[in-house]
mmCIF file of C-alpha atoms in Angstrom:
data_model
loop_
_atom_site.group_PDB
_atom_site.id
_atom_site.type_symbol
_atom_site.label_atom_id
_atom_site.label_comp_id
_atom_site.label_asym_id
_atom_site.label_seq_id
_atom_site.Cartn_x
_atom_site.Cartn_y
_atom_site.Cartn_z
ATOM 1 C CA UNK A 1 -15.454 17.740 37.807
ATOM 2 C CA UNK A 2 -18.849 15.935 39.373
ATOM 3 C CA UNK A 3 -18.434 12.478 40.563
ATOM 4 C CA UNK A 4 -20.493 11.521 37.817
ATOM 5 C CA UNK A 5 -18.675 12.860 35.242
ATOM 6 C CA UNK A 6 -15.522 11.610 36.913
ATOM 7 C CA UNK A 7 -17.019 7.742 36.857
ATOM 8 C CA UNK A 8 -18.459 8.262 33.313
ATOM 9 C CA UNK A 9 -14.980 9.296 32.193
ATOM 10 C CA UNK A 10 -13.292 6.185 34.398
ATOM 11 C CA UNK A 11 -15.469 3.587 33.023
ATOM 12 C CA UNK A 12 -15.339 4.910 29.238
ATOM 13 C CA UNK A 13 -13.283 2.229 26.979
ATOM 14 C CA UNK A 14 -10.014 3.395 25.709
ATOM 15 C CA UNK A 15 -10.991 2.724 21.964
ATOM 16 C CA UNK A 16 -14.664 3.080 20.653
ATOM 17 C CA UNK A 17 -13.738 2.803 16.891
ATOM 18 C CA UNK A 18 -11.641 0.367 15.045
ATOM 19 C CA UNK A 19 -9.884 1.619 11.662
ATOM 20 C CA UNK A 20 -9.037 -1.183 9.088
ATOM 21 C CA UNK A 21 -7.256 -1.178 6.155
ATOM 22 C CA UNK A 22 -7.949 -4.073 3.593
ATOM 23 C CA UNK A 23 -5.086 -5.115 1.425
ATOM 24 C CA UNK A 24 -2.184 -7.091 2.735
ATOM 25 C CA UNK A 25 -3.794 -6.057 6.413
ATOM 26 C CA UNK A 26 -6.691 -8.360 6.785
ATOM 27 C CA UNK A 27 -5.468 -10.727 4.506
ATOM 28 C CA UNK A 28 -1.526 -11.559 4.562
ATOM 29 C CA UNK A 29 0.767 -10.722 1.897
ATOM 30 C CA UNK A 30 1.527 -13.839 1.675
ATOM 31 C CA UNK A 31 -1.292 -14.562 -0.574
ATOM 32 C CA UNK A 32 0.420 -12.840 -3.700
ATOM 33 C CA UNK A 33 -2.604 -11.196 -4.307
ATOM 34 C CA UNK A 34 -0.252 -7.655 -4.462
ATOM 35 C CA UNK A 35 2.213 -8.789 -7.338
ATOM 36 C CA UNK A 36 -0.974 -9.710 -9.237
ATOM 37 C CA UNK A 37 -1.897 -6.199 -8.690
ATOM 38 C CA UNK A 38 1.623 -4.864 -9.481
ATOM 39 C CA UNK A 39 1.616 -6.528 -12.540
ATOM 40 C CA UNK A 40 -1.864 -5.647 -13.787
ATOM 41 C CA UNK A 41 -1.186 -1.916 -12.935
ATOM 42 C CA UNK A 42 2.024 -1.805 -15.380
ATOM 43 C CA UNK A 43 0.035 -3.510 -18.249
ATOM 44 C CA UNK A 44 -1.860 -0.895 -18.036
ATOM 45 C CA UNK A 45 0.940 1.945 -17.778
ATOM 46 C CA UNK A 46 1.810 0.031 -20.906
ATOM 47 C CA UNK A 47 -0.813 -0.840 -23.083
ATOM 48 C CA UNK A 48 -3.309 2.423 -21.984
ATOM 49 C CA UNK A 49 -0.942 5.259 -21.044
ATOM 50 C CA UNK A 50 1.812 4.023 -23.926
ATOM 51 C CA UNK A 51 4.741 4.355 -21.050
ATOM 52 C CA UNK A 52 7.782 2.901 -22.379
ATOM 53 C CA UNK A 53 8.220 -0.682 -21.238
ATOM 54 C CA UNK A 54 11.807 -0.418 -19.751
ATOM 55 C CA UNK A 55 10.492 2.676 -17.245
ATOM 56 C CA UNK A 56 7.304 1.412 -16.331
ATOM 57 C CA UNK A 57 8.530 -0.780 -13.246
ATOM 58 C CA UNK A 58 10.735 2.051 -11.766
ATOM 59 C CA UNK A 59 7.894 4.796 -12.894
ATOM 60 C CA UNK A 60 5.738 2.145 -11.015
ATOM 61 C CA UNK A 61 7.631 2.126 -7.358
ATOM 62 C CA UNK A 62 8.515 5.539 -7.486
ATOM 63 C CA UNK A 63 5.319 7.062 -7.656
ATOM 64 C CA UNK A 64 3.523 4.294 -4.994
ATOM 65 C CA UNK A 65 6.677 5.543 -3.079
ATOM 66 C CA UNK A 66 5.686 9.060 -3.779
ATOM 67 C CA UNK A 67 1.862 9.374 -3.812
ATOM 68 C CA UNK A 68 0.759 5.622 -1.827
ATOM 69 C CA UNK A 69 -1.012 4.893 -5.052
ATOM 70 C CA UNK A 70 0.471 4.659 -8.438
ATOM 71 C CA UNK A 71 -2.850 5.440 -9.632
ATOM 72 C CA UNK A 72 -2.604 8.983 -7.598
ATOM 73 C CA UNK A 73 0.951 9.697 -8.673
ATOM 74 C CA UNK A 74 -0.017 9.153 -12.538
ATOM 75 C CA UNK A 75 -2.917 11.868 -12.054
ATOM 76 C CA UNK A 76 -0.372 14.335 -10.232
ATOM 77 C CA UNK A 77 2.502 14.223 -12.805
ATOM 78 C CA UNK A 78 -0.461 14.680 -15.631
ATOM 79 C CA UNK A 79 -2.085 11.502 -16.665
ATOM 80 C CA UNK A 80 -5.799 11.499 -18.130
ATOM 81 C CA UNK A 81 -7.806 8.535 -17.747
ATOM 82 C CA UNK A 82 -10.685 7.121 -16.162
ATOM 83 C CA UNK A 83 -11.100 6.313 -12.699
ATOM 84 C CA UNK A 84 -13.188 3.126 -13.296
ATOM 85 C CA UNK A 85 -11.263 2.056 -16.737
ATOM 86 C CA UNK A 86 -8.031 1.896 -14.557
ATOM 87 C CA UNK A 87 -9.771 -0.362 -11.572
ATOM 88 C CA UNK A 88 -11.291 -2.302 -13.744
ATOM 89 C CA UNK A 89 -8.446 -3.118 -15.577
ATOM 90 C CA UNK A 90 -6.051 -3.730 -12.434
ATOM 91 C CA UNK A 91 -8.778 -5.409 -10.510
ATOM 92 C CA UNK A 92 -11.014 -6.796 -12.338
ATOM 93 C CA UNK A 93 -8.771 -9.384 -13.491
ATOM 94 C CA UNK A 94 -7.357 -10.912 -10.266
ATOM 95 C CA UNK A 95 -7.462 -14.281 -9.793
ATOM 96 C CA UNK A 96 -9.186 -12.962 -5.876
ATOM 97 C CA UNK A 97 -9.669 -17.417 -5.670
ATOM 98 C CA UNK A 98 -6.493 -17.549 -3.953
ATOM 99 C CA UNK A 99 -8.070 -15.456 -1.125
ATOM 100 C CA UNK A 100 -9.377 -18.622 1.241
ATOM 101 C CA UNK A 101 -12.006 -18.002 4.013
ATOM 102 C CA UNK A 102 -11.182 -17.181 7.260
ATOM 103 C CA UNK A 103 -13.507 -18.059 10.180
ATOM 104 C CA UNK A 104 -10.262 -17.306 12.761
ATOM 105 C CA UNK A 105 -10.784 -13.852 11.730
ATOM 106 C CA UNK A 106 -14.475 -13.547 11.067
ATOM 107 C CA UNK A 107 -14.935 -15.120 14.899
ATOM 108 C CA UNK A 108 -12.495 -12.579 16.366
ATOM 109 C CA UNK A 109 -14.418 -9.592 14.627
ATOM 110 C CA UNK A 110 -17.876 -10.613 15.113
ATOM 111 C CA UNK A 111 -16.894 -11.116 18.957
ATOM 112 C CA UNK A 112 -15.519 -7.250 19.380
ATOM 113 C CA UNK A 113 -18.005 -4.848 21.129
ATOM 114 C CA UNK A 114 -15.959 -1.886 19.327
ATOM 115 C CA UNK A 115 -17.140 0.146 15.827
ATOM 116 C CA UNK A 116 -15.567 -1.549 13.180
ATOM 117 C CA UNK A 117 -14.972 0.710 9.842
ATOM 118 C CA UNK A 118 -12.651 -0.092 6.720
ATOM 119 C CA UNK A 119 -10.823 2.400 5.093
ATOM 120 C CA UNK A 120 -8.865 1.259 1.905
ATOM 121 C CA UNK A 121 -7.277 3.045 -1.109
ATOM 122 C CA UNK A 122 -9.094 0.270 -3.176
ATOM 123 C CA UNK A 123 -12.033 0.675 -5.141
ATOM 124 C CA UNK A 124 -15.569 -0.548 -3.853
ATOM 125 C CA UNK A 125 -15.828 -3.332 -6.210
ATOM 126 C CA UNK A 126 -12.096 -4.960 -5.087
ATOM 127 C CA UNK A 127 -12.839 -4.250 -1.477
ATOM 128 C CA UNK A 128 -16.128 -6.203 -1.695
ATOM 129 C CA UNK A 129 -15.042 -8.931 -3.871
ATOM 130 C CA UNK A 130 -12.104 -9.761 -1.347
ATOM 131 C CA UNK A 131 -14.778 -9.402 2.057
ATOM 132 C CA UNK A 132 -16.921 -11.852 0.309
ATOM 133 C CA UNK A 133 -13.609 -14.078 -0.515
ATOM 134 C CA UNK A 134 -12.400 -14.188 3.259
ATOM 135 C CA UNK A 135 -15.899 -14.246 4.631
ATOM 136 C CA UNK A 136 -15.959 -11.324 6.411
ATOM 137 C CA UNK A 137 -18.260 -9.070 4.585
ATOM 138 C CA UNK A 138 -20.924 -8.681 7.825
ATOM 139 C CA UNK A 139 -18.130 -8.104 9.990
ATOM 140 C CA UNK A 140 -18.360 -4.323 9.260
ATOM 141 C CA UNK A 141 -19.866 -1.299 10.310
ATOM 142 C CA UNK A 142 -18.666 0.674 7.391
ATOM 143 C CA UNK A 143 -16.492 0.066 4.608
ATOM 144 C CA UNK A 144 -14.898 3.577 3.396
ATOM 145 C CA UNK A 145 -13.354 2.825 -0.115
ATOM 146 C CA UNK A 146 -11.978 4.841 -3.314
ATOM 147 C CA UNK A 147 -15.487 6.181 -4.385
ATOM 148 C CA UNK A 148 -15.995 7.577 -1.099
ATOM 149 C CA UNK A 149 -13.588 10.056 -1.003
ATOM 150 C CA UNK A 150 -13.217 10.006 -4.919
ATOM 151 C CA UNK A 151 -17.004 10.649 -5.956
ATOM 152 C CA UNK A 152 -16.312 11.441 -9.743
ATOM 153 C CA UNK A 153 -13.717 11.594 -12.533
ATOM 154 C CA UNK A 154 -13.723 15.512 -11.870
ATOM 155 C CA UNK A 155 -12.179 17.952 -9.812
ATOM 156 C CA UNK A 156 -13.721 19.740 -6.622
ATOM 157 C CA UNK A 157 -14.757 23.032 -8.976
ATOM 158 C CA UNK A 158 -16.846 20.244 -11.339
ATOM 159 C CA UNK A 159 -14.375 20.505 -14.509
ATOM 160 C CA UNK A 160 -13.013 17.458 -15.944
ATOM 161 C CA UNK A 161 -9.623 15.859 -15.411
ATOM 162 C CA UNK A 162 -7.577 16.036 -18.551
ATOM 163 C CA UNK A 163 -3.906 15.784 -19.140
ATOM 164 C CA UNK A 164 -1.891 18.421 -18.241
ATOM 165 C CA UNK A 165 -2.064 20.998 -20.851
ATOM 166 C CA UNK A 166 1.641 21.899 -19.879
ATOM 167 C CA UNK A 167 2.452 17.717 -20.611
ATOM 168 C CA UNK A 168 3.621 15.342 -18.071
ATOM 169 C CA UNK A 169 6.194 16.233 -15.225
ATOM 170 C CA UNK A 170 9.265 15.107 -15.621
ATOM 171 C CA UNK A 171 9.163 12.432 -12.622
ATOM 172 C CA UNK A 172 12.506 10.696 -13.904
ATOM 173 C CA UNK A 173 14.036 13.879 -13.721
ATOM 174 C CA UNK A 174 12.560 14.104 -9.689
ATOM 175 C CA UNK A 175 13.797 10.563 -8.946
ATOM 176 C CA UNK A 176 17.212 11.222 -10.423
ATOM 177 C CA UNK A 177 17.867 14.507 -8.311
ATOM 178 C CA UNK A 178 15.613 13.599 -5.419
ATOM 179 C CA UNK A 179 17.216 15.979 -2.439
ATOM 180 C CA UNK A 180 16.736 19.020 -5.696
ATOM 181 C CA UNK A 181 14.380 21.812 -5.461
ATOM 182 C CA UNK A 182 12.454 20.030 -7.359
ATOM 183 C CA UNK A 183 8.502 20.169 -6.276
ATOM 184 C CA UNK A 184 6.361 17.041 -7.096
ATOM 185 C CA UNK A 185 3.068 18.449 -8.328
ATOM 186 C CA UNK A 186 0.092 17.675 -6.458
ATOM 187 C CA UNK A 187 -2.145 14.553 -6.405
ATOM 188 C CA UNK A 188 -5.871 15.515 -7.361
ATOM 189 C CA UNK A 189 -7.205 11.788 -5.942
ATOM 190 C CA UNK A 190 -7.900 11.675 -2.031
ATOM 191 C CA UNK A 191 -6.266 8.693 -0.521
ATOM 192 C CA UNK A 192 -3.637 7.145 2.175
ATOM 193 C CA UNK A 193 -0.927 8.355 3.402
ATOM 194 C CA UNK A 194 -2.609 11.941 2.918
ATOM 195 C CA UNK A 195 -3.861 13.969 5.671
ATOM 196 C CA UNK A 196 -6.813 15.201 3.737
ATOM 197 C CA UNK A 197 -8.195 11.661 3.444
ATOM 198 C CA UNK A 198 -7.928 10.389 7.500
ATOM 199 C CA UNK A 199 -10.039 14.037 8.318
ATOM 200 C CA UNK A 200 -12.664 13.006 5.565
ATOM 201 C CA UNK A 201 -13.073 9.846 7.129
ATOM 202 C CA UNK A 202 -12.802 11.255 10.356
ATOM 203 C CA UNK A 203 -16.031 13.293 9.420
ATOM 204 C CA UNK A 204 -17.453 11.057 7.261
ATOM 205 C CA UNK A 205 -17.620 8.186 10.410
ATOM 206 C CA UNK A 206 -18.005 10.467 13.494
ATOM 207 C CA UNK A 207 -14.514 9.198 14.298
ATOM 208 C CA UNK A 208 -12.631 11.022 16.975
ATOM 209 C CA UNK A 209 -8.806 9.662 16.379
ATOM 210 C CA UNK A 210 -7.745 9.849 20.563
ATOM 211 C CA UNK A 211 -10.220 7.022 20.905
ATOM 212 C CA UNK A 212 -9.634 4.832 17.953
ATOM 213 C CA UNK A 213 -7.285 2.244 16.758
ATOM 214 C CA UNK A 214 -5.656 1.919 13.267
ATOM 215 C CA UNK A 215 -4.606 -1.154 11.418
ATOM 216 C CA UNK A 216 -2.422 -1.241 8.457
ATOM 217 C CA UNK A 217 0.350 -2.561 6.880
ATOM 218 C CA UNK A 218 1.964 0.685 5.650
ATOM 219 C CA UNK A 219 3.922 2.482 7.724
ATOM 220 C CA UNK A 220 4.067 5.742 6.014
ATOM 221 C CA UNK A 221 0.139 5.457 6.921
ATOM 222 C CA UNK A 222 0.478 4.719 10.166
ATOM 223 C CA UNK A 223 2.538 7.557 10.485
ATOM 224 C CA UNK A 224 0.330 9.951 9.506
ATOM 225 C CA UNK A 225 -2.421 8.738 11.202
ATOM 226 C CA UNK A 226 -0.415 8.600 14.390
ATOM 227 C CA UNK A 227 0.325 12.343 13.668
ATOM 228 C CA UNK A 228 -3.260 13.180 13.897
ATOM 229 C CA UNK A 229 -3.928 11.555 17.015
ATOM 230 C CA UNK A 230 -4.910 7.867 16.247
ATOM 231 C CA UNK A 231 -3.538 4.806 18.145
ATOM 232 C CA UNK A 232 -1.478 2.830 15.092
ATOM 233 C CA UNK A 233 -0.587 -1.362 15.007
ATOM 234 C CA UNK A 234 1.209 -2.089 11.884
ATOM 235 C CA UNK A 235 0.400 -5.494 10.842
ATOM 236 C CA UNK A 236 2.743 -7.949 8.477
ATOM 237 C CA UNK A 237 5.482 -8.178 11.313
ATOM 238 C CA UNK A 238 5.717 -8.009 15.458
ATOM 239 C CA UNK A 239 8.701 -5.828 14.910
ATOM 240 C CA UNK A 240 7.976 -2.254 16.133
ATOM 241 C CA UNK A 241 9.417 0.645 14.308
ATOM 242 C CA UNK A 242 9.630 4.115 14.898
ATOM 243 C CA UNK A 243 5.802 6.036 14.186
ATOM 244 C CA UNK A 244 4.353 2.706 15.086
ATOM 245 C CA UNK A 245 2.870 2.266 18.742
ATOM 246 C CA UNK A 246 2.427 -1.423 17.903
ATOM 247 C CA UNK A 247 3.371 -4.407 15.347
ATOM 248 C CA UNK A 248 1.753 -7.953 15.288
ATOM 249 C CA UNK A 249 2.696 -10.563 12.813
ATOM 250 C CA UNK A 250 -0.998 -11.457 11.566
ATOM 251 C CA UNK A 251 -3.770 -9.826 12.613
ATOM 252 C CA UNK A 252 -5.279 -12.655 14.138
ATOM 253 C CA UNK A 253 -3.331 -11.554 16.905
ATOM 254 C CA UNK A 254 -4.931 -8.642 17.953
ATOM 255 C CA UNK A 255 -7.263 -10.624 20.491
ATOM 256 C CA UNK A 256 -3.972 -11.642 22.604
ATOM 257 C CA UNK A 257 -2.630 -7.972 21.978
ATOM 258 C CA UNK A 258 -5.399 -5.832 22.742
ATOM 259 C CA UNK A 259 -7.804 -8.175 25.639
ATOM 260 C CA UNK A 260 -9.110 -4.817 26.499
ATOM 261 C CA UNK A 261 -11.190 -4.694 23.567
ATOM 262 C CA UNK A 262 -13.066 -7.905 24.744
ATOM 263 C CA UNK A 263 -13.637 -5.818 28.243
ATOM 264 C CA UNK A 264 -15.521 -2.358 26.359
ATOM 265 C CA UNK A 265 -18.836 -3.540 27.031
ATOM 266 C CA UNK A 266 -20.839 -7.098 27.296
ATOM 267 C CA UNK A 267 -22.250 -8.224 24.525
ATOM 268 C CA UNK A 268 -25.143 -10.570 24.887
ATOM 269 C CA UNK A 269 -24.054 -14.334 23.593
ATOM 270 C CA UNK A 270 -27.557 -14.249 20.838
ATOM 271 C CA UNK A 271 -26.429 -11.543 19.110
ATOM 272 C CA UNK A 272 -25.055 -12.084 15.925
ATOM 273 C CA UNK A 273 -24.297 -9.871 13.112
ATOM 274 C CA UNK A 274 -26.195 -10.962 10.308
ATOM 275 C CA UNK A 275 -26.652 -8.023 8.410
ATOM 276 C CA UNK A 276 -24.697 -7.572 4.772
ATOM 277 C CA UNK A 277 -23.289 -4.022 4.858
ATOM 278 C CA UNK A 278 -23.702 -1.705 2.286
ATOM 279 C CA UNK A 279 -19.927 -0.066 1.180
ATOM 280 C CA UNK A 280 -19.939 3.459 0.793
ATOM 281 C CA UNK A 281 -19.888 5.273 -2.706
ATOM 282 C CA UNK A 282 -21.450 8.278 -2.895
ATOM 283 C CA UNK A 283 -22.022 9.276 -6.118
ATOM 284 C CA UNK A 284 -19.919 7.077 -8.690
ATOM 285 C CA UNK A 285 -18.801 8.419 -12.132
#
């Protein structure tokens, strides 16, 4: 190797991309924002997919358990409905006033020299409703969201979800003989904890994984994104666990946890961000 290239790669910053997820990550769970979600998203198990009442909360865990999303875990076992009918009816009802503004954060993120990118399960509306509730939505370089990776109501080949013509899988059946041969059917929505989603926003932001860090709350995320090379800080507790290369408590202490961020290049005291960035959708159904 030249002694160029040798200094280049000596003075190159460990991380050149941060990786954020929204819910319960830069916002604390605390809020109760989530059981407001929980509850809207069995209403509508009830009321639009007619799921009996006493299985709905157990259908409900199971299949977040199973697929991250209930949402993707209601399309795999052979649920038809809309994309946007389901979001707005789970999100578009949240009291998202008992998100409060927070400058703490907004002042940490504004100060980072590092590429800052969002990447939530959540749909585009929800993720910019809650930026604009904590203040934070010029804080971002990109914000990757549902409509990103889920650009219609159809599958890849262009043909229409439906329900299954062969009805729905029997998922009770799964959960009550769970080490069975059983074999859960597969999700057709792109999201968290999948691998297919991290690669499309791998591609999507020019991110290579070695050099960036990943925030979250979920574990099983972290996990896999750990598994595909990214640098993972689960975020709701300082306790470490296994997958997990860090933990703080809130993120608003990653400034005392990661100083080295602060040290990837100087950024001139004027410069501000002021612009409003535009969340990524693709084409919506």
């Amino acid at each position: 190797m030249e002694n160029g290239d040798q200094f280049q790669e000596m003075s190159k910053a460990k991380y050149d991309c941060l990786l954020f997820d929204l819910d319960d990550t830069l916002y604390p769970l605390s809020s109760g924002l989530a059981e407001h979600v929980k509850k809207n998203i069995q209403e509508y198990m009830l009321q639009k997919l007619g799921i009996q009442e006493a299985k709905v909360p157990e259908l409900c865990f199971s299949l977040y358990k199973a697929y991250g999303t209930t949402m993707a875990g209601l399309k795999a076992i052979g649920y038809g409905f809309d994309y946007d009918d389901f979001h707005g009816f789970v999100h578009g009802r949240l009291p998202y006033n008992i998100l409060k503004p927070d400058p703490i954060l907004k002042g940490i993120l504004l100060s980072l020299p590092v590429r800052k990118v969002v990447f939530t399960n959540s749909d585009e509306a929800h993720a910019s409703r809650v930026l604009h509730r904590l203040g934070l939505e010029d804080c971002f370089d990109r914000i990757i969201s549902f409509e990103t990776l889920n650009p219609s109501n159809n599958n890849e080949d262009g043909s229409e979800y439906k329900p299954s013509s062969t009805g729905i899988f029997d998922f009770y059946e799964y959960i009550r003989r769970p080490d069975s041969d059983i074999e859960l059917p597969k999700t057709p929505v792109v999201c968290k904890p999948f691998e297919d989603a991290f690669e499309k926003v791998f591609d999507m932001a020019n991110i290579d994984p070695q050099r960036a860090l990943f925030f979250d709350d979920s574990v099983r995320n972290l996990r896999t994104g750990k598994s595909l090379g990214l640098h993972t800080v689960l975020v709701g507790t300082s306790v470490r666990t296994s997958g997990v290369d860090h933990a703080l408590e809130s993120i608003h202490n990653m400034k005392e946890a990661f100083p080295e961020l602060w040290e990837a290049d100087e950024k001139p005291e004027n410069v501000k961000c002021s612009r409003k960035v535009s969340i990524e959708t693709s084409v919506i159904a």
